[in-house]
């Protein structure tokens, strides 16, 4: 979302938490005199998308939370130590930031949904705006419920600081998930089919498939994925062409947009890349783990294979392995330990001064094919139909197509293992690995016959003192700040 965020919108949309000083001219801005034109409606929707860029959202912490606890990455940076070691507490910064930022998005969407219906404007576009706001609200609530469990379910804007309005009890996780599904189903009807730089109808279907996989509603997940597949959405011809993300073809269903300016840039490349790509040298986040690199086929799998040497300003930097940069022998002038080794290479901006123009994927078509294959296998075991969807991802990666006679399709368990493998290799570093591991753990807890090669409980046992497979850590704690200010909310077990 390229930032065209004006101060009056902040005054209107952040009534329950804007940090800007309330100067006299802003006190006259009210819903009644702001939402008077189509431009007002469009500006309010821009503010909804803008909420996703925040540090607590896709600007940083959702990617940290989605990768750092997992087996994909490691780091010695103290800013991510608690998340990496699954030692988070109610006061851990990422735990607090994600919770707060997702509710910023929820509240902005709620204001749009309350006031835009009365704006005099083109009725088709007004309906589309409402669908897009529902999509963002659903995305925010999905991120909340899978991270924290049941949370306060706010479907109206918070427009005062009165405790009766701000202090709500936790809804059940099922109630939150049901609200997410309802929003996505309505959004899919209202949103435009094509929506450059924003979320469209296919994004709603793709997110719905992800939600239903998380709930283990296999038939609903398969149906949601099929609605997108039926529209003949293609994959990019090559995996390499997806990165860096800048609305890269039809495969991109929803990206977080960045302009690369001081008030609209992404900080992720600087957090992930070595000098001289990054602005300066420091211990980076999300260093690809040796286990992941050994897990991948770095010769034949085009997502991980050697792609050529990389030079910057005439200096050898490293070897491009598509998904990661091998800078083990980095010979850049003055290169130190921070700039040698493997680095994530899906964000490749150079010299952005923490203001990169690289977009970030939230949803892309490859995941939809994998979701269909997974849901189909859980329902029916290996079928050619499931394999056809899986093969779309495999063959793009240069791997051979599977048939029902392939060892990977010998049983439901064998195909489950293969689908898990392809999800990890395809979506590495894009913020979904930890959540996949969490849902694998919940799958096995719900159905002892359904095993996964590795789950979040295995990682919890490895990382936490004592080695206990503590299921309490499948959820984050509710932030202590929320516990302190909202007497109606209770903490998650184990914290």
CSV table of C-alpha atoms in Angstrom, one decimal:
chain,number,residue,atom,x,y,z
A,1,UNK,CA,0.0,0.0,0.0
A,2,UNK,CA,1.9,3.1,-1.2
A,3,UNK,CA,1.4,5.6,1.6
A,4,UNK,CA,-1.0,8.4,0.6
A,5,UNK,CA,-2.1,8.8,4.2
A,6,UNK,CA,-3.2,12.2,5.2
A,7,UNK,CA,-3.5,13.7,8.7
A,8,UNK,CA,-7.3,14.1,8.7
A,9,UNK,CA,-7.7,10.4,8.0
A,10,UNK,CA,-5.5,9.7,11.1
A,11,UNK,CA,-7.7,11.9,13.2
A,12,UNK,CA,-10.8,10.1,11.9
A,13,UNK,CA,-9.6,6.5,11.9
A,14,UNK,CA,-7.4,6.4,15.0
A,15,UNK,CA,-9.9,7.9,17.5
A,16,UNK,CA,-8.9,5.1,19.9
A,17,UNK,CA,-5.1,5.4,19.6
A,18,UNK,CA,-3.7,8.0,17.2
A,19,UNK,CA,-0.5,9.5,18.7
A,20,UNK,CA,-0.7,12.7,16.7
A,21,UNK,CA,-1.3,15.9,18.7
A,22,UNK,CA,-5.0,16.9,18.4
A,23,UNK,CA,-4.6,20.4,17.1
A,24,UNK,CA,-7.6,22.7,16.8
A,25,UNK,CA,-8.4,22.2,13.1
A,26,UNK,CA,-8.7,18.4,13.6
A,27,UNK,CA,-11.4,18.7,16.2
A,28,UNK,CA,-14.0,19.6,13.6
A,29,UNK,CA,-13.4,16.4,11.6
A,30,UNK,CA,-16.3,13.9,12.3
A,31,UNK,CA,-17.7,11.0,10.4
A,32,UNK,CA,-20.6,13.2,9.4
A,33,UNK,CA,-18.5,15.8,7.7
A,34,UNK,CA,-15.7,13.6,6.4
A,35,UNK,CA,-17.5,10.8,4.6
A,36,UNK,CA,-19.2,13.0,2.1
A,37,UNK,CA,-17.6,12.0,-1.2
A,38,UNK,CA,-16.2,9.1,-3.2
A,39,UNK,CA,-12.7,10.6,-2.6
A,40,UNK,CA,-13.3,10.3,1.2
A,41,UNK,CA,-14.3,6.7,0.8
A,42,UNK,CA,-11.2,5.9,-1.2
A,43,UNK,CA,-9.0,7.7,1.3
A,44,UNK,CA,-10.5,5.8,4.2
A,45,UNK,CA,-9.8,2.5,2.3
A,46,UNK,CA,-6.2,3.5,1.7
A,47,UNK,CA,-5.9,3.9,5.5
A,48,UNK,CA,-7.2,0.4,6.0
A,49,UNK,CA,-4.5,-1.1,3.7
A,50,UNK,CA,-1.9,1.2,5.3
A,51,UNK,CA,-2.4,-0.5,8.6
A,52,UNK,CA,-1.0,-3.7,7.2
A,53,UNK,CA,2.4,-2.0,6.6
A,54,UNK,CA,3.1,-1.3,10.3
A,55,UNK,CA,6.0,-2.8,12.2
A,56,UNK,CA,3.6,-5.0,14.1
A,57,UNK,CA,2.1,-6.2,10.8
A,58,UNK,CA,3.7,-7.2,7.5
A,59,UNK,CA,6.3,-4.4,7.9
A,60,UNK,CA,8.3,-6.7,10.2
A,61,UNK,CA,6.8,-8.7,13.1
A,62,UNK,CA,4.4,-11.0,11.2
A,63,UNK,CA,7.3,-12.3,9.2
A,64,UNK,CA,9.4,-12.6,12.4
A,65,UNK,CA,6.7,-14.5,14.2
A,66,UNK,CA,6.0,-16.7,11.1
A,67,UNK,CA,9.6,-17.8,10.6
A,68,UNK,CA,11.9,-17.2,13.6
A,69,UNK,CA,10.4,-19.9,15.9
A,70,UNK,CA,10.5,-22.4,13.1
A,71,UNK,CA,13.2,-24.8,11.7
A,72,UNK,CA,13.7,-22.6,8.7
A,73,UNK,CA,15.9,-19.9,10.2
A,74,UNK,CA,18.2,-18.8,13.0
A,75,UNK,CA,19.7,-15.6,14.2
A,76,UNK,CA,22.0,-14.2,16.9
A,77,UNK,CA,20.2,-10.8,16.9
A,78,UNK,CA,18.8,-10.1,20.3
A,79,UNK,CA,15.7,-8.4,18.9
A,80,UNK,CA,14.4,-11.8,17.8
A,81,UNK,CA,15.9,-14.0,20.5
A,82,UNK,CA,12.7,-14.5,22.5
A,83,UNK,CA,10.8,-15.5,19.4
A,84,UNK,CA,13.5,-17.8,18.1
A,85,UNK,CA,13.8,-19.6,21.4
A,86,UNK,CA,10.1,-19.8,22.0
A,87,UNK,CA,10.7,-17.9,25.2
A,88,UNK,CA,8.1,-15.2,24.5
A,89,UNK,CA,6.2,-13.7,27.4
A,90,UNK,CA,3.3,-11.3,27.7
A,91,UNK,CA,5.8,-8.4,27.5
A,92,UNK,CA,7.7,-9.6,24.4
A,93,UNK,CA,7.7,-6.8,21.8
A,94,UNK,CA,6.5,-8.9,18.8
A,95,UNK,CA,3.7,-10.4,21.0
A,96,UNK,CA,2.5,-6.9,21.8
A,97,UNK,CA,3.1,-5.3,18.4
A,98,UNK,CA,1.2,-7.8,16.4
A,99,UNK,CA,-1.8,-7.7,18.7
A,100,UNK,CA,-1.9,-3.9,18.6
A,101,UNK,CA,-1.3,-3.5,14.9
A,102,UNK,CA,-3.9,-6.0,13.9
A,103,UNK,CA,-6.5,-4.2,15.9
A,104,UNK,CA,-5.5,-0.9,14.2
A,105,UNK,CA,-6.4,-2.6,10.9
A,106,UNK,CA,-9.6,-4.0,12.4
A,107,UNK,CA,-10.7,-0.6,13.7
A,108,UNK,CA,-10.0,1.2,10.4
A,109,UNK,CA,-11.9,-1.5,8.5
A,110,UNK,CA,-14.8,-1.2,10.9
A,111,UNK,CA,-15.0,2.6,10.4
A,112,UNK,CA,-15.2,2.1,6.6
A,113,UNK,CA,-17.9,-0.6,7.0
A,114,UNK,CA,-19.9,1.7,9.2
A,115,UNK,CA,-19.7,5.0,7.3
A,116,UNK,CA,-19.0,4.3,3.6
A,117,UNK,CA,-22.5,2.7,3.0
A,118,UNK,CA,-23.9,6.2,3.4
A,119,UNK,CA,-21.5,8.0,1.0
A,120,UNK,CA,-23.1,9.2,-2.2
A,121,UNK,CA,-21.0,7.6,-4.9
A,122,UNK,CA,-21.0,5.0,-7.6
A,123,UNK,CA,-22.8,2.0,-6.0
A,124,UNK,CA,-20.5,-0.7,-7.7
A,125,UNK,CA,-17.4,1.0,-6.4
A,126,UNK,CA,-18.9,1.5,-3.0
A,127,UNK,CA,-19.7,-2.2,-2.7
A,128,UNK,CA,-16.1,-3.0,-3.8
A,129,UNK,CA,-14.7,-0.8,-1.1
A,130,UNK,CA,-16.8,-2.6,1.5
A,131,UNK,CA,-15.6,-5.9,0.2
A,132,UNK,CA,-11.9,-4.8,0.4
A,133,UNK,CA,-12.4,-3.6,4.0
A,134,UNK,CA,-14.0,-6.9,4.9
A,135,UNK,CA,-11.0,-8.7,3.4
A,136,UNK,CA,-8.5,-6.7,5.5
A,137,UNK,CA,-10.6,-7.2,8.6
A,138,UNK,CA,-10.7,-10.9,8.0
A,139,UNK,CA,-6.9,-11.0,7.4
A,140,UNK,CA,-6.3,-9.2,10.7
A,141,UNK,CA,-8.6,-11.4,12.7
A,142,UNK,CA,-7.1,-14.5,11.2
A,143,UNK,CA,-3.6,-13.4,12.2
A,144,UNK,CA,-5.0,-12.7,15.7
A,145,UNK,CA,-6.9,-15.9,16.2
A,146,UNK,CA,-4.2,-18.3,15.0
A,147,UNK,CA,-1.6,-16.5,17.1
A,148,UNK,CA,-3.6,-15.8,20.3
A,149,UNK,CA,-6.7,-18.0,20.2
A,150,UNK,CA,-10.0,-16.3,21.0
A,151,UNK,CA,-9.7,-12.5,21.1
A,152,UNK,CA,-12.2,-9.7,21.6
A,153,UNK,CA,-14.4,-9.6,18.5
A,154,UNK,CA,-15.0,-6.0,17.5
A,155,UNK,CA,-17.3,-5.6,14.5
A,156,UNK,CA,-18.1,-1.9,15.2
A,157,UNK,CA,-15.5,0.9,15.3
A,158,UNK,CA,-14.1,1.9,18.7
A,159,UNK,CA,-14.9,5.6,18.7
A,160,UNK,CA,-14.5,6.6,22.4
A,161,UNK,CA,-12.3,5.6,25.3
A,162,UNK,CA,-15.2,4.5,27.5
A,163,UNK,CA,-14.5,1.2,29.2
A,164,UNK,CA,-17.9,-0.1,28.0
A,165,UNK,CA,-16.7,0.3,24.4
A,166,UNK,CA,-13.0,-0.6,24.8
A,167,UNK,CA,-13.1,-3.4,27.3
A,168,UNK,CA,-14.6,-6.5,25.7
A,169,UNK,CA,-14.2,-10.1,26.8
A,170,UNK,CA,-12.5,-12.7,24.6
A,171,UNK,CA,-14.8,-14.4,22.0
A,172,UNK,CA,-14.2,-18.1,21.4
A,173,UNK,CA,-11.7,-19.1,18.7
A,174,UNK,CA,-14.6,-20.6,16.8
A,175,UNK,CA,-16.6,-17.4,16.9
A,176,UNK,CA,-13.6,-15.4,15.6
A,177,UNK,CA,-13.0,-18.0,12.8
A,178,UNK,CA,-16.7,-17.9,11.9
A,179,UNK,CA,-16.5,-14.1,11.6
A,180,UNK,CA,-13.4,-14.4,9.4
A,181,UNK,CA,-15.1,-16.9,7.1
A,182,UNK,CA,-18.3,-14.7,6.9
A,183,UNK,CA,-16.2,-11.7,6.0
A,184,UNK,CA,-14.3,-13.5,3.3
A,185,UNK,CA,-17.4,-15.0,1.8
A,186,UNK,CA,-19.0,-11.6,1.5
A,187,UNK,CA,-15.8,-10.0,0.3
A,188,UNK,CA,-15.5,-12.6,-2.5
A,189,UNK,CA,-18.9,-11.4,-3.8
A,190,UNK,CA,-18.2,-7.7,-3.5
A,191,UNK,CA,-14.5,-7.4,-4.4
A,192,UNK,CA,-13.5,-6.7,-8.0
A,193,UNK,CA,-12.1,-9.6,-10.0
A,194,UNK,CA,-9.1,-7.6,-11.0
A,195,UNK,CA,-7.8,-5.0,-8.6
A,196,UNK,CA,-4.2,-3.7,-9.4
A,197,UNK,CA,-2.1,-3.2,-6.3
A,198,UNK,CA,-5.0,-4.2,-4.0
A,199,UNK,CA,-6.8,-7.3,-3.0
A,200,UNK,CA,-9.3,-8.8,-5.4
A,201,UNK,CA,-11.7,-11.7,-5.5
A,202,UNK,CA,-9.0,-14.4,-5.8
A,203,UNK,CA,-7.2,-13.1,-2.7
A,204,UNK,CA,-10.4,-13.7,-0.7
A,205,UNK,CA,-10.7,-17.3,-2.0
A,206,UNK,CA,-7.0,-18.0,-1.4
A,207,UNK,CA,-7.2,-16.6,2.2
A,208,UNK,CA,-10.4,-18.6,2.8
A,209,UNK,CA,-8.6,-21.8,1.7
A,210,UNK,CA,-5.8,-21.0,4.2
A,211,UNK,CA,-8.3,-20.4,7.0
A,212,UNK,CA,-10.2,-23.6,6.3
A,213,UNK,CA,-6.9,-25.6,6.2
A,214,UNK,CA,-6.1,-24.2,9.6
A,215,UNK,CA,-9.4,-25.3,11.0
A,216,UNK,CA,-9.0,-28.7,9.3
A,217,UNK,CA,-12.2,-28.2,7.4
A,218,UNK,CA,-10.9,-30.1,4.4
A,219,UNK,CA,-13.9,-30.0,2.1
A,220,UNK,CA,-14.4,-26.3,2.7
A,221,UNK,CA,-10.6,-25.7,2.1
A,222,UNK,CA,-10.7,-27.7,-1.2
A,223,UNK,CA,-13.8,-25.8,-2.3
A,224,UNK,CA,-12.3,-22.4,-1.6
A,225,UNK,CA,-9.1,-23.3,-3.5
A,226,UNK,CA,-11.1,-24.6,-6.4
A,227,UNK,CA,-13.0,-21.3,-6.8
A,228,UNK,CA,-9.6,-19.7,-7.5
A,229,UNK,CA,-8.2,-22.5,-9.6
A,230,UNK,CA,-11.4,-22.6,-11.7
A,231,UNK,CA,-10.6,-19.0,-12.8
A,232,UNK,CA,-7.4,-20.4,-14.5
A,233,UNK,CA,-5.0,-18.3,-12.5
A,234,UNK,CA,-1.5,-19.2,-13.7
A,235,UNK,CA,1.8,-19.5,-12.0
A,236,UNK,CA,4.7,-17.4,-13.1
A,237,UNK,CA,6.7,-19.3,-15.7
A,238,UNK,CA,9.8,-19.3,-13.4
A,239,UNK,CA,10.1,-19.1,-9.6
A,240,UNK,CA,13.0,-16.7,-9.9
A,241,UNK,CA,10.7,-14.2,-11.7
A,242,UNK,CA,8.6,-13.8,-8.5
A,243,UNK,CA,11.3,-11.9,-6.7
A,244,UNK,CA,11.6,-9.2,-5.7
A,245,UNK,CA,7.8,-8.9,-5.4
A,246,UNK,CA,6.4,-6.0,-7.4
A,247,UNK,CA,3.0,-7.2,-8.5
A,248,UNK,CA,4.6,-10.1,-10.3
A,249,UNK,CA,2.0,-11.4,-12.7
A,250,UNK,CA,-1.3,-13.2,-12.1
A,251,UNK,CA,0.3,-15.6,-9.5
A,252,UNK,CA,0.5,-12.7,-7.1
A,253,UNK,CA,-2.9,-12.6,-5.4
A,254,UNK,CA,-2.1,-10.0,-2.7
A,255,UNK,CA,1.1,-8.1,-1.9
A,256,UNK,CA,1.9,-5.5,0.7
A,257,UNK,CA,2.8,-2.5,-1.5
A,258,UNK,CA,5.8,-0.2,-0.8
A,259,UNK,CA,6.8,3.0,-2.6
A,260,UNK,CA,10.4,3.0,-1.5
A,261,UNK,CA,10.1,6.4,0.1
A,262,UNK,CA,10.9,7.6,3.6
A,263,UNK,CA,7.2,7.3,4.6
A,264,UNK,CA,6.4,4.3,2.4
A,265,UNK,CA,9.4,2.0,2.3
A,266,UNK,CA,10.0,-1.6,3.5
A,267,UNK,CA,12.6,-2.3,6.2
A,268,UNK,CA,12.7,-6.0,5.5
A,269,UNK,CA,15.6,-6.1,3.0
A,270,UNK,CA,17.8,-4.3,5.5
A,271,UNK,CA,16.9,-6.7,8.2
A,272,UNK,CA,17.7,-9.7,6.0
A,273,UNK,CA,20.5,-8.9,3.6
A,274,UNK,CA,24.3,-8.5,4.2
A,275,UNK,CA,26.3,-5.4,3.4
A,276,UNK,CA,26.6,-4.1,0.6
A,277,UNK,CA,23.0,-4.9,-0.2
A,278,UNK,CA,21.9,-3.6,3.2
A,279,UNK,CA,22.5,-0.1,4.4
A,280,UNK,CA,25.0,-1.2,7.0
A,281,UNK,CA,26.3,-4.3,8.7
A,282,UNK,CA,24.6,-5.9,11.8
A,283,UNK,CA,23.4,-9.4,12.9
A,284,UNK,CA,20.5,-10.2,10.6
A,285,UNK,CA,17.1,-11.7,11.2
A,286,UNK,CA,16.0,-15.0,9.7
A,287,UNK,CA,19.3,-16.5,8.6
A,288,UNK,CA,18.5,-19.7,6.6
A,289,UNK,CA,19.2,-22.7,8.9
A,290,UNK,CA,21.8,-25.3,7.9
A,291,UNK,CA,19.0,-27.9,8.3
A,292,UNK,CA,16.8,-26.2,5.7
A,293,UNK,CA,19.6,-25.8,3.2
A,294,UNK,CA,20.5,-29.5,3.6
A,295,UNK,CA,16.7,-30.3,3.3
A,296,UNK,CA,16.5,-28.5,0.0
A,297,UNK,CA,17.9,-29.9,-3.3
A,298,UNK,CA,20.3,-27.1,-4.2
A,299,UNK,CA,21.2,-28.7,-7.5
A,300,UNK,CA,18.0,-29.7,-9.2
A,301,UNK,CA,15.2,-27.7,-7.5
A,302,UNK,CA,15.0,-24.4,-9.3
A,303,UNK,CA,13.8,-22.7,-6.2
A,304,UNK,CA,17.0,-23.5,-4.4
A,305,UNK,CA,19.5,-24.1,-7.2
A,306,UNK,CA,22.6,-22.1,-7.9
A,307,UNK,CA,21.7,-19.3,-10.3
A,308,UNK,CA,25.0,-17.3,-10.7
A,309,UNK,CA,27.4,-15.2,-8.9
A,310,UNK,CA,26.3,-11.8,-7.6
A,311,UNK,CA,28.4,-8.6,-7.8
A,312,UNK,CA,27.7,-5.2,-6.4
A,313,UNK,CA,29.8,-2.2,-7.3
A,314,UNK,CA,32.4,-4.6,-8.9
A,315,UNK,CA,32.8,-6.6,-5.7
A,316,UNK,CA,31.9,-10.3,-5.4
A,317,UNK,CA,29.0,-10.6,-2.9
A,318,UNK,CA,28.0,-14.2,-3.1
A,319,UNK,CA,26.1,-16.9,-5.0
A,320,UNK,CA,22.5,-16.6,-5.9
A,321,UNK,CA,20.6,-19.8,-4.9
A,322,UNK,CA,17.3,-18.1,-5.8
A,323,UNK,CA,15.7,-18.5,-2.3
A,324,UNK,CA,18.9,-17.7,-0.5
A,325,UNK,CA,22.1,-15.9,-1.0
A,326,UNK,CA,25.2,-18.0,-0.2
A,327,UNK,CA,27.7,-15.3,1.0
A,328,UNK,CA,29.9,-17.8,2.9
A,329,UNK,CA,32.9,-16.6,0.9
A,330,UNK,CA,31.8,-13.0,0.7
A,331,UNK,CA,34.9,-11.0,-0.4
A,332,UNK,CA,33.3,-7.6,-0.1
A,333,UNK,CA,35.6,-5.0,1.2
A,334,UNK,CA,35.7,-5.2,5.0
A,335,UNK,CA,33.1,-8.0,5.1
A,336,UNK,CA,32.8,-9.3,8.6
A,337,UNK,CA,30.9,-12.2,10.1
A,338,UNK,CA,27.6,-10.4,9.9
A,339,UNK,CA,28.0,-10.4,6.1
A,340,UNK,CA,29.2,-14.0,5.5
A,341,UNK,CA,27.0,-17.0,5.4
A,342,UNK,CA,23.5,-17.7,4.0
A,343,UNK,CA,20.9,-15.0,3.8
A,344,UNK,CA,17.3,-14.8,2.7
A,345,UNK,CA,17.2,-13.6,-0.9
A,346,UNK,CA,13.5,-13.2,-1.7
A,347,UNK,CA,13.8,-9.5,-0.9
A,348,UNK,CA,16.7,-8.2,-3.0
A,349,UNK,CA,16.6,-4.4,-2.8
A,350,UNK,CA,20.1,-2.8,-2.7
A,351,UNK,CA,20.8,0.3,-0.7
A,352,UNK,CA,17.3,1.1,0.4
A,353,UNK,CA,18.4,2.9,3.6
A,354,UNK,CA,15.5,1.0,5.4
A,355,UNK,CA,13.1,2.2,2.7
A,356,UNK,CA,13.0,-0.5,0.1
A,357,UNK,CA,10.5,-0.6,-2.7
A,358,UNK,CA,10.3,-4.4,-2.5
A,359,UNK,CA,6.8,-5.6,-2.0
A,360,UNK,CA,6.0,-8.6,0.3
A,361,UNK,CA,3.7,-11.5,-0.7
A,362,UNK,CA,0.8,-12.3,1.5
A,363,UNK,CA,-1.0,-14.7,-0.9
A,364,UNK,CA,0.1,-16.3,-4.2
A,365,UNK,CA,-1.3,-18.9,-6.5
A,366,UNK,CA,1.3,-21.6,-5.7
A,367,UNK,CA,-0.1,-21.8,-2.2
A,368,UNK,CA,-3.6,-22.3,-3.6
A,369,UNK,CA,-2.5,-25.4,-5.5
A,370,UNK,CA,-0.8,-26.8,-2.5
A,371,UNK,CA,-3.9,-26.1,-0.3
A,372,UNK,CA,-6.1,-28.0,-2.8
A,373,UNK,CA,-3.7,-30.9,-2.9
A,374,UNK,CA,-3.5,-31.1,0.9
A,375,UNK,CA,-7.3,-30.9,1.5
A,376,UNK,CA,-8.0,-33.4,-1.2
A,377,UNK,CA,-5.5,-35.9,0.2
A,378,UNK,CA,-6.9,-35.5,3.7
A,379,UNK,CA,-10.4,-36.3,2.3
A,380,UNK,CA,-9.6,-39.0,-0.2
A,381,UNK,CA,-6.0,-40.0,0.0
A,382,UNK,CA,-3.8,-39.9,-3.1
A,383,UNK,CA,-5.7,-39.1,-6.3
A,384,UNK,CA,-4.6,-38.0,-9.7
A,385,UNK,CA,-6.7,-34.8,-9.1
A,386,UNK,CA,-4.6,-33.9,-6.0
A,387,UNK,CA,-1.4,-34.8,-7.8
A,388,UNK,CA,-2.2,-32.6,-10.7
A,389,UNK,CA,-2.4,-29.6,-8.4
A,390,UNK,CA,0.7,-30.5,-6.6
A,391,UNK,CA,2.5,-31.1,-9.9
A,392,UNK,CA,1.9,-27.5,-10.9
A,393,UNK,CA,4.2,-26.5,-8.1
A,394,UNK,CA,6.7,-29.4,-8.5
A,395,UNK,CA,7.2,-29.1,-12.3
A,396,UNK,CA,7.7,-25.3,-12.1
A,397,UNK,CA,10.5,-26.1,-9.7
A,398,UNK,CA,12.0,-28.5,-12.2
A,399,UNK,CA,10.9,-31.6,-10.4
A,400,UNK,CA,9.3,-34.6,-12.1
A,401,UNK,CA,5.5,-34.9,-12.1
A,402,UNK,CA,4.1,-37.5,-9.7
A,403,UNK,CA,1.6,-40.2,-10.6
A,404,UNK,CA,-0.4,-42.5,-8.5
A,405,UNK,CA,2.4,-45.1,-8.9
A,406,UNK,CA,5.0,-42.7,-7.4
A,407,UNK,CA,6.4,-43.6,-4.0
A,408,UNK,CA,5.3,-40.1,-2.7
A,409,UNK,CA,1.7,-41.2,-3.5
A,410,UNK,CA,1.9,-44.7,-2.0
A,411,UNK,CA,-0.4,-43.7,0.9
A,412,UNK,CA,-2.2,-40.7,2.4
A,413,UNK,CA,0.7,-40.4,4.8
A,414,UNK,CA,3.3,-40.5,2.1
A,415,UNK,CA,1.5,-37.8,0.1
A,416,UNK,CA,1.0,-35.7,3.3
A,417,UNK,CA,4.8,-35.8,3.8
A,418,UNK,CA,5.4,-34.7,0.2
A,419,UNK,CA,2.9,-31.8,0.4
A,420,UNK,CA,4.4,-30.7,3.7
A,421,UNK,CA,7.8,-30.8,2.0
A,422,UNK,CA,6.7,-28.7,-1.0
A,423,UNK,CA,5.0,-26.1,1.2
A,424,UNK,CA,8.2,-25.6,3.1
A,425,UNK,CA,10.4,-25.3,0.0
A,426,UNK,CA,8.0,-23.2,-1.9
A,427,UNK,CA,7.0,-20.7,0.8
A,428,UNK,CA,10.2,-20.5,2.8
A,429,UNK,CA,10.8,-17.2,4.5
A,430,UNK,CA,7.4,-15.8,3.5
A,431,UNK,CA,5.9,-15.9,7.0
A,432,UNK,CA,3.9,-19.2,7.0
A,433,UNK,CA,6.3,-21.9,8.3
A,434,UNK,CA,5.6,-21.5,12.0
A,435,UNK,CA,1.9,-21.4,11.4
A,436,UNK,CA,2.1,-24.5,9.3
A,437,UNK,CA,4.0,-26.3,12.1
A,438,UNK,CA,1.4,-25.2,14.6
A,439,UNK,CA,-1.5,-26.5,12.5
A,440,UNK,CA,0.4,-29.8,11.9
A,441,UNK,CA,0.7,-30.2,15.7
A,442,UNK,CA,-3.0,-29.5,16.1
A,443,UNK,CA,-3.8,-31.9,13.3
A,444,UNK,CA,-1.9,-34.7,15.1
A,445,UNK,CA,-3.4,-33.8,18.5
A,446,UNK,CA,-6.9,-34.1,16.9
A,447,UNK,CA,-6.2,-37.2,14.9
A,448,UNK,CA,-3.5,-39.5,16.2
A,449,UNK,CA,-3.3,-41.4,12.9
A,450,UNK,CA,-2.3,-38.2,11.1
A,451,UNK,CA,1.4,-37.7,11.6
A,452,UNK,CA,3.7,-35.0,10.2
A,453,UNK,CA,7.5,-35.2,9.9
A,454,UNK,CA,7.9,-32.2,12.2
A,455,UNK,CA,5.4,-30.1,14.1
A,456,UNK,CA,5.6,-27.1,16.3
A,457,UNK,CA,5.6,-29.4,19.4
A,458,UNK,CA,8.8,-30.9,18.2
A,459,UNK,CA,10.4,-27.4,17.9
A,460,UNK,CA,9.0,-26.4,21.3
A,461,UNK,CA,10.6,-29.5,22.8
A,462,UNK,CA,14.0,-28.7,21.2
A,463,UNK,CA,14.0,-25.0,22.1
A,464,UNK,CA,12.6,-24.8,25.6
A,465,UNK,CA,14.4,-25.8,28.7
A,466,UNK,CA,13.4,-29.2,29.9
A,467,UNK,CA,12.4,-30.5,26.5
A,468,UNK,CA,8.7,-30.6,27.3
A,469,UNK,CA,6.2,-30.7,24.3
A,470,UNK,CA,4.2,-27.9,25.9
A,471,UNK,CA,1.1,-27.3,23.9
A,472,UNK,CA,0.5,-24.0,25.7
A,473,UNK,CA,3.2,-22.5,23.4
A,474,UNK,CA,1.1,-23.2,20.3
A,475,UNK,CA,-0.4,-19.8,21.2
A,476,UNK,CA,1.2,-16.5,22.1
A,477,UNK,CA,0.2,-15.0,25.4
A,478,UNK,CA,-2.2,-12.1,25.4
A,479,UNK,CA,-0.1,-8.9,25.8
A,480,UNK,CA,0.4,-7.7,29.4
A,481,UNK,CA,-0.7,-4.2,28.4
A,482,UNK,CA,-4.1,-5.6,27.3
A,483,UNK,CA,-4.4,-7.6,30.5
A,484,UNK,CA,-3.6,-4.5,32.5
A,485,UNK,CA,-6.2,-2.3,30.8
A,486,UNK,CA,-9.0,-4.7,30.1
A,487,UNK,CA,-10.3,-6.4,33.2
A,488,UNK,CA,-12.6,-8.6,31.1
A,489,UNK,CA,-9.8,-10.4,29.3
A,490,UNK,CA,-8.0,-13.5,30.7
A,491,UNK,CA,-4.5,-14.8,29.9
A,492,UNK,CA,-3.8,-17.9,27.9
A,493,UNK,CA,-2.9,-21.0,29.9
A,494,UNK,CA,0.8,-21.5,30.7
A,495,UNK,CA,1.6,-17.8,31.0
